[in-house]
CSV table of C-alpha atoms in Angstrom, one decimal:
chain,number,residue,atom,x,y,z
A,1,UNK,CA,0.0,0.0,0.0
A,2,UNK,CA,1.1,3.4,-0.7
A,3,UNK,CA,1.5,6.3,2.0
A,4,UNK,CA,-1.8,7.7,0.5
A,5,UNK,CA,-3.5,4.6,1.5
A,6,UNK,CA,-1.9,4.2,5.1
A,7,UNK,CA,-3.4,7.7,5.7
A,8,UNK,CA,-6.9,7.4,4.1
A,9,UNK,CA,-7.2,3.5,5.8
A,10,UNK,CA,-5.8,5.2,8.7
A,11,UNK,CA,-8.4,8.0,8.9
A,12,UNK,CA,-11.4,5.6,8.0
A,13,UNK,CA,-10.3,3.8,11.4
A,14,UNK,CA,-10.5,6.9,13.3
A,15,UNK,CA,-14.0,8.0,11.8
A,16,UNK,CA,-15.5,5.2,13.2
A,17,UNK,CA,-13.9,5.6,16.9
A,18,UNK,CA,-14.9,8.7,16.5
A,19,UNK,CA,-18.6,7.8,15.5
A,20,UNK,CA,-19.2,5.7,17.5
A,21,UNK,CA,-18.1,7.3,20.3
A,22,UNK,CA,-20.8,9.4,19.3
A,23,UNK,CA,-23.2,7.1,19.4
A,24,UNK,CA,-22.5,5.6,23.1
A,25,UNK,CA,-22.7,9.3,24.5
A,26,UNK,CA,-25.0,11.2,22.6
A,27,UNK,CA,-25.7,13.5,25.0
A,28,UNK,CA,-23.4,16.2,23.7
A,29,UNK,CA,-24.8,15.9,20.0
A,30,UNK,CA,-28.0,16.1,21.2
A,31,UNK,CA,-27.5,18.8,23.0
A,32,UNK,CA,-25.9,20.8,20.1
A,33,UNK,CA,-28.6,19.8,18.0
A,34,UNK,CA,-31.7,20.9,20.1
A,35,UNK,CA,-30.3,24.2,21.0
A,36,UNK,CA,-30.7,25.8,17.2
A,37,UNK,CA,-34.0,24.0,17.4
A,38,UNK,CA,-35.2,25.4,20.5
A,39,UNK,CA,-34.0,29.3,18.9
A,40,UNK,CA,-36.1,28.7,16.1
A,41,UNK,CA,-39.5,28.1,17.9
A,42,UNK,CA,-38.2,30.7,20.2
A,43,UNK,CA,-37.8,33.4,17.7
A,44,UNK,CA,-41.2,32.3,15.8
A,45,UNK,CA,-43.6,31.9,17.9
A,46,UNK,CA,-42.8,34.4,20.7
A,47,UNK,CA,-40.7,36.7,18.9
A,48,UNK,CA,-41.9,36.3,15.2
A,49,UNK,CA,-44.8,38.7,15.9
A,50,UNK,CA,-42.8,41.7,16.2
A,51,UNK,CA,-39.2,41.0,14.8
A,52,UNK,CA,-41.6,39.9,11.5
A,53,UNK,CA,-43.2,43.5,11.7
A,54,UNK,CA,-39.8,44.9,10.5
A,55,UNK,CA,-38.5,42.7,7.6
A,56,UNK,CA,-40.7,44.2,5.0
A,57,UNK,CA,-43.4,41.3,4.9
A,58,UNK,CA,-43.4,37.8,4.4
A,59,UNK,CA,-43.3,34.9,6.9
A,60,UNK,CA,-40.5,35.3,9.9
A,61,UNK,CA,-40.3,31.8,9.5
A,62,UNK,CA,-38.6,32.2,5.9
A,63,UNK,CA,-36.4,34.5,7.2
A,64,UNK,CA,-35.3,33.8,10.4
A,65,UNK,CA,-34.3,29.8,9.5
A,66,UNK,CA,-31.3,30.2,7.2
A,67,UNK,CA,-29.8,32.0,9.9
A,68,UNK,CA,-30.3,29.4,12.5
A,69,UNK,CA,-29.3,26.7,10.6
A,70,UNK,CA,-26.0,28.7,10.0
A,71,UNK,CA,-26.2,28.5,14.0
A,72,UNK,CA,-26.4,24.7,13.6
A,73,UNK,CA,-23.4,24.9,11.6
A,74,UNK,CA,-21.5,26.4,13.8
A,75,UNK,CA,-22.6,24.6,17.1
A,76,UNK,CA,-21.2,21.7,15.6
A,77,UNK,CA,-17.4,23.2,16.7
A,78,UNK,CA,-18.3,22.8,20.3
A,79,UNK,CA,-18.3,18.8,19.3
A,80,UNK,CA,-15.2,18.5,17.6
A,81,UNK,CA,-13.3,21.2,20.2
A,82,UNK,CA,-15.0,19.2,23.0
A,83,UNK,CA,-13.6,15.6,21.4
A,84,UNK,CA,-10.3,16.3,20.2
A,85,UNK,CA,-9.4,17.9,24.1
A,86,UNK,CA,-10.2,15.0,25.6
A,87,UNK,CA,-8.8,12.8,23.4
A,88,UNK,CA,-5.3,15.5,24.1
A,89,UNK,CA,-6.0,15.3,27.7
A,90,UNK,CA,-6.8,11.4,28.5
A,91,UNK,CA,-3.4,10.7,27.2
A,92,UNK,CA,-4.7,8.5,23.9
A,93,UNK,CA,-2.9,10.7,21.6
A,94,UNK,CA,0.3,9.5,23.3
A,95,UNK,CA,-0.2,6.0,22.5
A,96,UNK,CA,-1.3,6.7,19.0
A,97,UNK,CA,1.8,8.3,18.5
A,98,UNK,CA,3.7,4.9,19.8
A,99,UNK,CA,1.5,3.1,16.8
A,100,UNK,CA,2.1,3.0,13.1
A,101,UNK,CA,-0.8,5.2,12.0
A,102,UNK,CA,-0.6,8.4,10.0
A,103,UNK,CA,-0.6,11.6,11.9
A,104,UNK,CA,-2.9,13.0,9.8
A,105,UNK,CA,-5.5,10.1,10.7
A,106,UNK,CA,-6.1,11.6,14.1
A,107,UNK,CA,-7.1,15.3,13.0
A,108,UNK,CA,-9.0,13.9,9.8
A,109,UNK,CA,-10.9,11.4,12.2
A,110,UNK,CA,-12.5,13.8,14.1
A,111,UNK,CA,-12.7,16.4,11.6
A,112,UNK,CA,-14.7,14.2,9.1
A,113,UNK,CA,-16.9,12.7,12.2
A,114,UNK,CA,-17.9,16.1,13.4
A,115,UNK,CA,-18.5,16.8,9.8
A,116,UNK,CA,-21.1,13.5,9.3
A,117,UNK,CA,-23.0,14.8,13.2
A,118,UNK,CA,-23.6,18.5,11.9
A,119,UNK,CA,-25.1,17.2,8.5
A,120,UNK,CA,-27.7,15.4,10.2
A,121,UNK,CA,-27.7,18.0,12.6
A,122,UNK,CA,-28.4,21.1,9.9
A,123,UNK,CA,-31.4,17.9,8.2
A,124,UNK,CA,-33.4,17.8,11.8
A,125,UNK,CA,-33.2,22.4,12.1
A,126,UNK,CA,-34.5,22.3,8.7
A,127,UNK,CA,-37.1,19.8,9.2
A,128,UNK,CA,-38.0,21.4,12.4
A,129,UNK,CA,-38.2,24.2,10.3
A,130,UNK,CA,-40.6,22.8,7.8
A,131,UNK,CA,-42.9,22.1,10.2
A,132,UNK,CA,-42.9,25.3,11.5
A,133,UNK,CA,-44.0,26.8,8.1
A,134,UNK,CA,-40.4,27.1,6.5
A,135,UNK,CA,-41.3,27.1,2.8
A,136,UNK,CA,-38.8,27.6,0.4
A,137,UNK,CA,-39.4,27.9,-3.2
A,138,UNK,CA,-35.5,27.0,-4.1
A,139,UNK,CA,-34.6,25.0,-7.8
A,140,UNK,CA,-32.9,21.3,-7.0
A,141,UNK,CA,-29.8,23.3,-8.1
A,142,UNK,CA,-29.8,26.3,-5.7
A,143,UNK,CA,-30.9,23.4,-2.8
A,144,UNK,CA,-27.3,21.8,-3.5
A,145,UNK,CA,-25.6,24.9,-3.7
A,146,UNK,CA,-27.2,26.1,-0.2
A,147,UNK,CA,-26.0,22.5,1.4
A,148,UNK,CA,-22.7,22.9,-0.5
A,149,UNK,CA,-22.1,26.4,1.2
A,150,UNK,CA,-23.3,24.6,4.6
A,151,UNK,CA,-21.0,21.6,4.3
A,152,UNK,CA,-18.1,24.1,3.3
A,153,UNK,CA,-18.8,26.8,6.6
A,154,UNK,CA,-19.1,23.5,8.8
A,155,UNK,CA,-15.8,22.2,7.4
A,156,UNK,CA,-13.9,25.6,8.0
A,157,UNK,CA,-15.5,25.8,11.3
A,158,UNK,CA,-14.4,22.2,12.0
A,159,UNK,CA,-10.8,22.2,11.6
A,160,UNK,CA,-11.0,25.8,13.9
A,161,UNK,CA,-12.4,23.7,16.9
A,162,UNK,CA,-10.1,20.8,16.0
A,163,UNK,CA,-7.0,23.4,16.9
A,164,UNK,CA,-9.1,24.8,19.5
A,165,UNK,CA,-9.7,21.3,21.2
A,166,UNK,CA,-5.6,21.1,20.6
A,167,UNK,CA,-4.4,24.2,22.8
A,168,UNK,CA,-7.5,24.1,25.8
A,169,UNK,CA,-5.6,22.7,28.6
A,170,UNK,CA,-9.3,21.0,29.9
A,171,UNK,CA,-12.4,20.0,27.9
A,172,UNK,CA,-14.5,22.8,30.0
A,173,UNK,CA,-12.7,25.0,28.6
A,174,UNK,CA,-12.2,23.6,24.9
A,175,UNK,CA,-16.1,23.8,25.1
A,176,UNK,CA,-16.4,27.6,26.5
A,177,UNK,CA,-14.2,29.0,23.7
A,178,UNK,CA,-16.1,27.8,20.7
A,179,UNK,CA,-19.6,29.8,21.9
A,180,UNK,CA,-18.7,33.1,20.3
A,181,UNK,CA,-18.9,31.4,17.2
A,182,UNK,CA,-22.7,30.2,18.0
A,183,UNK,CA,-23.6,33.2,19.0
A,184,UNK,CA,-22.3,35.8,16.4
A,185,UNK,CA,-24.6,35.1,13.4
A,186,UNK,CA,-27.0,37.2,16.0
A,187,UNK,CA,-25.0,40.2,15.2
A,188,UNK,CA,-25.6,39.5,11.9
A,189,UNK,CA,-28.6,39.4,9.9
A,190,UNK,CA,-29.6,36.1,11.0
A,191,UNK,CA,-32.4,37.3,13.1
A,192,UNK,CA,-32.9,40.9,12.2
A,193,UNK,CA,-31.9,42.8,8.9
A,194,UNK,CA,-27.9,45.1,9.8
A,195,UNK,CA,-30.1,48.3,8.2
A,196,UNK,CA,-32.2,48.0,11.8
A,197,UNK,CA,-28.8,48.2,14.0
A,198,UNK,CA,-27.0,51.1,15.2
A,199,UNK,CA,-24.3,52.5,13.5
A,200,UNK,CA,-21.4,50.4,14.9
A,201,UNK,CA,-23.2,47.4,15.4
A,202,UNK,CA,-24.5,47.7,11.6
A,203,UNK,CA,-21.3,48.1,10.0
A,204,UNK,CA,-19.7,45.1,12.3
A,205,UNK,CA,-22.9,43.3,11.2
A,206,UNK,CA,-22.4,43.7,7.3
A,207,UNK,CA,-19.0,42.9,7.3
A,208,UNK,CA,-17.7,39.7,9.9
A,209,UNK,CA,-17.6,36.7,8.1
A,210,UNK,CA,-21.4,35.0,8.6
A,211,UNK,CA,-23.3,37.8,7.2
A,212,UNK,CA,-22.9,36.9,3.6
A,213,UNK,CA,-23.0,33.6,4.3
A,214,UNK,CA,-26.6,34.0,6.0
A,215,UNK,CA,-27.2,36.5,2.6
A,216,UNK,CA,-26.8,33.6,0.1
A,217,UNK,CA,-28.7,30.8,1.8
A,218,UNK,CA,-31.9,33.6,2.0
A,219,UNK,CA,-31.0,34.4,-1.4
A,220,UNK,CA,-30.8,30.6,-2.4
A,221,UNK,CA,-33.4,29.1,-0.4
A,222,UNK,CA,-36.0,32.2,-0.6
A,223,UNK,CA,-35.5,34.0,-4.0
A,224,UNK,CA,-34.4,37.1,-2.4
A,225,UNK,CA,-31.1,39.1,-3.6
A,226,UNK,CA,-27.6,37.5,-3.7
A,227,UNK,CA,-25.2,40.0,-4.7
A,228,UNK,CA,-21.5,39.4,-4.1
A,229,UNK,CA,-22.6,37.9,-1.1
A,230,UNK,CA,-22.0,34.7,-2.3
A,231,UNK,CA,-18.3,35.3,-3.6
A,232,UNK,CA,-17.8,37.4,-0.1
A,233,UNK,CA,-19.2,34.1,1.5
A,234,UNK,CA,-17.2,31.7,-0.5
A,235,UNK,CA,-14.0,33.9,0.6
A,236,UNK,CA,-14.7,33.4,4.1
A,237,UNK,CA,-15.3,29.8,3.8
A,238,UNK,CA,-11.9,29.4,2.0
A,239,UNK,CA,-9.8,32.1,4.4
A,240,UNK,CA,-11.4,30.0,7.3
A,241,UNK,CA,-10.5,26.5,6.8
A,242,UNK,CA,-6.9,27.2,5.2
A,243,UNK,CA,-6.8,28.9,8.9
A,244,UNK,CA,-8.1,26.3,10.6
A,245,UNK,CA,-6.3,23.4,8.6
A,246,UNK,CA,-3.2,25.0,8.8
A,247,UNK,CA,-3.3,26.1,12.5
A,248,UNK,CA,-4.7,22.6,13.9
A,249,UNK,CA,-1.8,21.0,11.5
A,250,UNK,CA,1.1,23.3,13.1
A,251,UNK,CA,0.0,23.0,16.9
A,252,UNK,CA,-0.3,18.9,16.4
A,253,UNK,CA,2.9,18.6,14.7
A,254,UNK,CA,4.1,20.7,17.7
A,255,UNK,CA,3.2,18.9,20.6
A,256,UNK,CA,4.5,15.6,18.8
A,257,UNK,CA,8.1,16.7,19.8
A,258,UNK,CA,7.7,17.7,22.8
């Protein structure tokens, strides 16, 4: 077998640790997965009302999901932060290091696991959604271009909590840093339009990195206009996980010679 193999055969066995691992202890995925849920009835049914008042018409419902399913996205970091900590901490690493298996297996493992979770994660928000009312009138094509730019933000996001999970000295923590991340699509337009904000607030909104990425699922998903949101959102995706892949890669490599 080539080195190409090793690693990919490598990585395969690490997935499923990593899998099931998550299927013995769900309680963390579920977790994840019921908070963007529990924001969206929260924010239609006893906020709709009034934030729905200001969007210039139409159902809250169709506006308010794409931005919490971006949430979903994101809350799938705590997961992989979470994971790869422990795994730092319990001392496994050390004895995978003792092993002939491809250092990149480790990272990819839970990189790719996390990955699979927040996929089935973002299906239950948007069927949750659905039966809340969601209805999109999106193509087949602009559908897989919406879950192409969901499965590209989760992957940058990914492999930032993978070198997140690598530097927190205990999983509390690995798990505390990530929530900024769940938490800023709000100053975005994920919930309200950035025109509605203050000054400061609106330009911070219009220009971090999950604004345009909210922009073009709406515009996907609802028919409403794209822009250069979507090459602004493709941008960020890309910046992110060479970021991410790059700084998880550097601080594992590290910590091997110590």
């Amino acid at each position: 077998m080539s080195t190409m193999s090793y690693a990919v055969s490598d990585s395969l066995t690490m997935l499923r640790r990593n899998l099931k691992h998550a299927v013995r202890y769900p309680s963390m995925t579920f977790a994840v997965v019921m908070m963007p849920v529990m924001m969206l009835l929260l924010f239609n049914y006893a906020y709709g009302g009034a934030l729905g008042a200001g969007i210039g018409g139409g159902k809250y419902i169709d506006y308010v999901t794409p931005g919490i399913v971006l949430m979903a996205a994101t809350s799938g970091a705590l997961v992989t932060a979470v994971g790869v900590c422990v795994d730092m901490t319990e001392g496994i690493v050390n004895r995978f290091r003792t092993m002939a298996i491809s250092r990149s297996a480790f990272l990819t493992g839970h990189v790719v696991g996390s990955l699979i979770q927040t996929v089935i994660g973002l299906v239950l928000v948007i069927g949750a959604a659905f039966a809340m009312g969601f209805r999109p009138d999106a193509t087949p094509v602009e559908w897989l271009a919406a879950i192409g730019l969901l499965v590209f933000v989760t992957l940058a996001l990914t492999w930032l909590a993978a070198g997140i999970g690598l530097v927190a000295k205990t999983p509390e923590s690995a798990s505390n840093i990530p929530m900024p991340l769940q938490f800023l699509p709000f100053i975005g337009s994920a919930i309200v339009p950035p025109d509605s904000m203050p000054t400061a607030l609106r330009w911070f909104a219009e220009y971090q990195p999950f604004t345009p990425i909210i922009e073009t699922l709406r515009g996907l998903l609802m028919g409403t206009p794209i822009g250069t949101s979507a090459l602004s959102a493709l941008a960020w995706c890309l910046a992110l996980t060479l970021t991410g892949y790059l700084w998880a890669r550097t601080v594992f490599h590290r910590t091997a010679r110590r």
